[in-house]
CSV table of C-alpha atoms in Angstrom, one decimal:
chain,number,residue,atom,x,y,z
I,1,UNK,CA,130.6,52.8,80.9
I,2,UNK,CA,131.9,49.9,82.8
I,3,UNK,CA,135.1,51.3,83.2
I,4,UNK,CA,136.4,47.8,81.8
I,5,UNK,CA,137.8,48.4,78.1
I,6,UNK,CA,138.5,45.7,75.3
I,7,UNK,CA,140.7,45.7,72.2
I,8,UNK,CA,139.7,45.3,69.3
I,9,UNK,CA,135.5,45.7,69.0
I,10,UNK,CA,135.3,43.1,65.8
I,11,UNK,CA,137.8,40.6,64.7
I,12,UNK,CA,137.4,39.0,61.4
I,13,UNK,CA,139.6,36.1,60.7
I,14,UNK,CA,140.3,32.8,59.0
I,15,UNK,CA,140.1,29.7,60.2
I,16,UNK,CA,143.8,27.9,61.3
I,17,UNK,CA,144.9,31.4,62.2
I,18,UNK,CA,145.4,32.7,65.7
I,19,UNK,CA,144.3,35.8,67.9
I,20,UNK,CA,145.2,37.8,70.7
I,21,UNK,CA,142.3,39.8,72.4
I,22,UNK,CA,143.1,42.8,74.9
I,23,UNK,CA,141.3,43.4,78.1
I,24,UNK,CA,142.4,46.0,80.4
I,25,UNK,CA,140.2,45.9,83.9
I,26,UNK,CA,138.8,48.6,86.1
I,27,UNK,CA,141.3,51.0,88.2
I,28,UNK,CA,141.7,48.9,91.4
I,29,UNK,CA,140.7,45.8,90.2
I,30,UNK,CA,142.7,43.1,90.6
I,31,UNK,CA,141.1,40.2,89.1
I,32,UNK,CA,139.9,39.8,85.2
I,33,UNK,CA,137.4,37.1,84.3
I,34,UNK,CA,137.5,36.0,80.3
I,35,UNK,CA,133.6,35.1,79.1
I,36,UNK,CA,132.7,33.6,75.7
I,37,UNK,CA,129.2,33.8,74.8
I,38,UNK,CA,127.4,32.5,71.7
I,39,UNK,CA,124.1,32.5,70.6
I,40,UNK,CA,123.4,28.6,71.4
I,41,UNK,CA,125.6,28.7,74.6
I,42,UNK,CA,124.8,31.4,76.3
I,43,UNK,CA,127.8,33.4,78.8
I,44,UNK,CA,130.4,30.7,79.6
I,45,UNK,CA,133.1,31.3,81.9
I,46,UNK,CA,136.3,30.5,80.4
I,47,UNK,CA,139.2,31.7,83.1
I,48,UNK,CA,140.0,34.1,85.9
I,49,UNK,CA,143.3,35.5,87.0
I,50,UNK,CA,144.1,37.2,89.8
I,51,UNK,CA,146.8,39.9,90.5
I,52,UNK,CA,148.6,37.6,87.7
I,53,UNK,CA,148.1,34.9,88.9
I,54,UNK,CA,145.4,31.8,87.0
I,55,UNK,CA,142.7,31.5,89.9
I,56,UNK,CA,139.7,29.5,88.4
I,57,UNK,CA,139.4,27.7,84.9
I,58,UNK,CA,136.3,26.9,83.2
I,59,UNK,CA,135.4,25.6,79.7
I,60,UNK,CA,138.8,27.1,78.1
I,61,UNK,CA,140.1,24.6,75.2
I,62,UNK,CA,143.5,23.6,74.9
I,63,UNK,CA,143.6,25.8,71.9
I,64,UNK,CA,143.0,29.3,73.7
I,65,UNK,CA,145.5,30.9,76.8
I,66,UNK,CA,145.7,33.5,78.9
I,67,UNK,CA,147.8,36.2,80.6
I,68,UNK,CA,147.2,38.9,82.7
I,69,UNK,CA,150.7,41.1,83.0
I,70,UNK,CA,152.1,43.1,86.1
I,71,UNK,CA,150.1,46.1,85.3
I,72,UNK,CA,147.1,43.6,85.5
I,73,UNK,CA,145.9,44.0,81.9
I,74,UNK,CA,145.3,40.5,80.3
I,75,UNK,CA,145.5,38.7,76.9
I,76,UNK,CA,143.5,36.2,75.4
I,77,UNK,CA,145.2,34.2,72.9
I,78,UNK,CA,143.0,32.2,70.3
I,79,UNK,CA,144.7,29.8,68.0
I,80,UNK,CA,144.0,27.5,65.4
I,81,UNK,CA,141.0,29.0,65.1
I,82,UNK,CA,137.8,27.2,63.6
I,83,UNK,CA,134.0,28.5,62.4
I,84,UNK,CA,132.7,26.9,65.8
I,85,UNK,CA,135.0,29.6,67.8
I,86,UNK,CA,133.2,32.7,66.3
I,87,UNK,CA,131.5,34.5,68.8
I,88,UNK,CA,131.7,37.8,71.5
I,89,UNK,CA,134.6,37.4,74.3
I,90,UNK,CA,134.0,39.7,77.0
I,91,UNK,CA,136.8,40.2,79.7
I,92,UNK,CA,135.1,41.3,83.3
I,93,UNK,CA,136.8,42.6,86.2
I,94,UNK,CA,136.3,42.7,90.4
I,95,UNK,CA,138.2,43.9,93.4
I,96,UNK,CA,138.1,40.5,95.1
I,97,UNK,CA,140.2,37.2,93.8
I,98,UNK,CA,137.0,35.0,94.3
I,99,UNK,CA,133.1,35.6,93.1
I,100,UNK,CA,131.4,36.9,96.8
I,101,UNK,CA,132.4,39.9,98.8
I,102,UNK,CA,133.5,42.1,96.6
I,103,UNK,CA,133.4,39.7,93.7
I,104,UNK,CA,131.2,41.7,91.7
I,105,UNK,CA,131.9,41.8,88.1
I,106,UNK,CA,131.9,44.5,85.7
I,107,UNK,CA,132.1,43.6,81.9
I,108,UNK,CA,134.0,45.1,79.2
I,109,UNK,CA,131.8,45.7,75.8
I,110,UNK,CA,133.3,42.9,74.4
I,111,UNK,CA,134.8,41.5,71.2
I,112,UNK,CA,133.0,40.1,68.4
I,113,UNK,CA,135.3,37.2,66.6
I,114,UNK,CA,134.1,36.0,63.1
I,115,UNK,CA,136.3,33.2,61.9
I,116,UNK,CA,135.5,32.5,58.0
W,1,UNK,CA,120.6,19.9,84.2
W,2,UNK,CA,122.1,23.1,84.0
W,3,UNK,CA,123.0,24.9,87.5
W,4,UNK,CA,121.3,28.0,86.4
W,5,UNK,CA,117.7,27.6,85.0
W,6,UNK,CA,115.8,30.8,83.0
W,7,UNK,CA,113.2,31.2,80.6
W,8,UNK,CA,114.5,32.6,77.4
W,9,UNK,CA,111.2,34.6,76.6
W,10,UNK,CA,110.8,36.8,75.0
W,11,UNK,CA,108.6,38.2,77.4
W,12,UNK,CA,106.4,40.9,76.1
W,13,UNK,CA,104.3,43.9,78.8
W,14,UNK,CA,102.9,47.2,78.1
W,15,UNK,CA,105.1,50.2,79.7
W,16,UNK,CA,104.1,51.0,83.0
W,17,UNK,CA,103.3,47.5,83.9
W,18,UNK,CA,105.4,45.0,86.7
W,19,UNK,CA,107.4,42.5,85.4
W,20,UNK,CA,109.1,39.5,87.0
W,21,UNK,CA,112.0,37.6,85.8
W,22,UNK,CA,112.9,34.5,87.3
W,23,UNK,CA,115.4,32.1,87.5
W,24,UNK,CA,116.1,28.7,90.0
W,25,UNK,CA,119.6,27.1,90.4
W,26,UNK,CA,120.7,23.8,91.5
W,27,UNK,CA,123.9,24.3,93.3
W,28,UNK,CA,123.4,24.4,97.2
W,29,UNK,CA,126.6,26.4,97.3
W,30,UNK,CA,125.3,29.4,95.9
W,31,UNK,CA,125.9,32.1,98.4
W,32,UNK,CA,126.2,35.4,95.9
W,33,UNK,CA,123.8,36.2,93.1
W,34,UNK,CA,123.8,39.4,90.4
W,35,UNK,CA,121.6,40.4,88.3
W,36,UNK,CA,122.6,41.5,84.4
W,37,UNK,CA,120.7,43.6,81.9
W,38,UNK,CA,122.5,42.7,78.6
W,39,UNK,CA,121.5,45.0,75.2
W,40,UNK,CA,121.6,43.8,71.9
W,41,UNK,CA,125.8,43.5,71.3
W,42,UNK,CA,127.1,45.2,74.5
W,43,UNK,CA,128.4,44.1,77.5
W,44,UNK,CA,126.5,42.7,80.3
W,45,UNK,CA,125.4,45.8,82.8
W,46,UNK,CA,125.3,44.7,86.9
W,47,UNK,CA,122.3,46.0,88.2
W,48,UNK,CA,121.6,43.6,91.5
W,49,UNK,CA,124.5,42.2,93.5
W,50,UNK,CA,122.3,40.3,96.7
W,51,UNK,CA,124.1,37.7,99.3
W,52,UNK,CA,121.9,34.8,100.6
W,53,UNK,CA,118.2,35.1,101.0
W,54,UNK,CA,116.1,37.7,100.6
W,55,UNK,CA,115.1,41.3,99.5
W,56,UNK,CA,117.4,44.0,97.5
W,57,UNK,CA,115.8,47.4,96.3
W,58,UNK,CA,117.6,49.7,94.1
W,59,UNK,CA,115.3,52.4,92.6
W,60,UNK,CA,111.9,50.8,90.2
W,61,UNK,CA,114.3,47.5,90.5
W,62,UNK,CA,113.7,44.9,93.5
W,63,UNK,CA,115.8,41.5,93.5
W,64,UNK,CA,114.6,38.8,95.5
W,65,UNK,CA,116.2,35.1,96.6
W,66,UNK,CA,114.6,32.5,98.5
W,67,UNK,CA,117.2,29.5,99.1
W,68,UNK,CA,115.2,27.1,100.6
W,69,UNK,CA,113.1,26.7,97.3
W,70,UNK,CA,116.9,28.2,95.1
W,71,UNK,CA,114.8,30.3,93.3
W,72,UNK,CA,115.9,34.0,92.0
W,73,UNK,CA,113.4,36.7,91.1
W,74,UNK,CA,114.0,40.5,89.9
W,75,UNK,CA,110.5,42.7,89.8
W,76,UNK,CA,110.9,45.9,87.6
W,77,UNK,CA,108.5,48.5,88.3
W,78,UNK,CA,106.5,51.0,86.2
W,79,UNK,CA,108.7,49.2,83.0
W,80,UNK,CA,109.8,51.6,80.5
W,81,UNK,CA,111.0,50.5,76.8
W,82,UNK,CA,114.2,51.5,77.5
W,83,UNK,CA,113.8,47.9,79.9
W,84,UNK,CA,113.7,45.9,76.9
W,85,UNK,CA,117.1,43.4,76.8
W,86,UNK,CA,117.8,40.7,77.9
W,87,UNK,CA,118.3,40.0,81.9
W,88,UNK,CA,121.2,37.7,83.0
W,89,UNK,CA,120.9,35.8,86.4
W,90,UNK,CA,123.4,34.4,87.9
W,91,UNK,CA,125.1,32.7,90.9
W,92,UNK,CA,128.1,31.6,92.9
W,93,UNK,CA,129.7,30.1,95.8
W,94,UNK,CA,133.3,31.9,95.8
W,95,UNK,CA,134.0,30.2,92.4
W,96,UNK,CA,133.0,30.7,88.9
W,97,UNK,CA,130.1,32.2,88.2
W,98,UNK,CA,127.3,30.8,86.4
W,99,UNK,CA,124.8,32.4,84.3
W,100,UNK,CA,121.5,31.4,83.1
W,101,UNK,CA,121.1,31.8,79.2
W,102,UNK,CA,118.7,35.0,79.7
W,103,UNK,CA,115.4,36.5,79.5
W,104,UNK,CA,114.6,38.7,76.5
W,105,UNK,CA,112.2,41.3,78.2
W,106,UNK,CA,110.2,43.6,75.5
W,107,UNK,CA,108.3,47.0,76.8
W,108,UNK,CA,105.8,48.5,74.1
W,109,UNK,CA,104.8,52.4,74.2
């Protein structure tokens, strides 16, 4: 056990409709990392906050956001939602703001979206 | 080209034997790399977290970098089937990290 925890494990959902997925990071941790991973794309960073603050963005579509609140838990909102979006989200967690010394990241057990 | 290169396997040994997984990167600014052992629907697990060149042991695991030729390795010693997943490699230089696709590893009885 990671120590990172996700809400909710599975997701099933229609396409046009719109998500929020729930990661709440490590005791201490400070940043939260959101992932998407698919079976034809491998892990792909989507965006990092830090003490709630956005630090990094990666390959996050207009269509999906992100929060992470004063008590550093974060929010991944997915909207308009189409078949090609169905995949597992996992939210990760590290001390530091930036991947290096103390960067390391521990990952939640993820979220498995189907969008029908 | 992506920045993080591995061979998707799967990658079949007998239990007991050595296995190497191996990936190479492209991006000069690389600095930090981790190792991930990733079971079928669960979240990846950290098991290497190395800085720069050279040698990391942690128990039957050994992780190894050599950036002059940007090439990642993790050994696994006396392999057990509870090995079998699929190993993440992955690298960064204080920004995102980026992740190879994976190795699926298999150890028979």
């Amino acid at each position: 056990d990671s120590g990172v925890t996700q809400t909710p494990k599975h997701l099933i959902t229609a396409t046009g409709q719109r998500v929020t997925l729930r990661c709440s990071p490590r005791s201490g941790d400070l940043s939260v990392y959101w992932y998407q991973q698919s079976l034809d794309q491998g892990l792909q960073f989507l965006i990092q906050y830090y003490n709630g603050e956005e630090r990094a963005k990666g390959n996050i579509l207009e269509r999906f956001s992100a929060q992470q609140f004063p008590d550093l838990h974060s929010e991944l909102n997915l909207s308009s939602l189409e078949l090609g979006d169905s995949a597992l989200y996992f939210c990760a967690s590290s001390v530091g703001g930036t991947s290096g010394r103390r960067g390391e990241q521990f990952f939640g057990p993820g979220t498995r979206l189907t969008v029908l | 080209q992506k920045e993080v290169e591995q061979d998707p396997g799967p990658l079949s040994v007998p239990e007991g034997a050595i296995v190497s997984l191996n990936c190479t990167y492209s991006n000069s600014a690389f600095q930090y790399f981790m190792w991930y052992r990733q079971y079928s629907r669960k979240g990846p697990e950290l098991l290497m977290y190395t800085y720069s060149s050279g040698n990391k042991e942690d128990g039957r695991f050994t992780a190894q970098v050599d950036k002059s030729s940007k090439y990642i390795s993790l050994f696994i010693r006396d392999s057990q089937p509870s090995d079998s997943a699929t190993y993440l490699c992955a690298g960064t230089g204080f920004q995102k990290l980026v992740f190879g696709t994976g190795t699926r590893l298999l150890v028979s009885p």
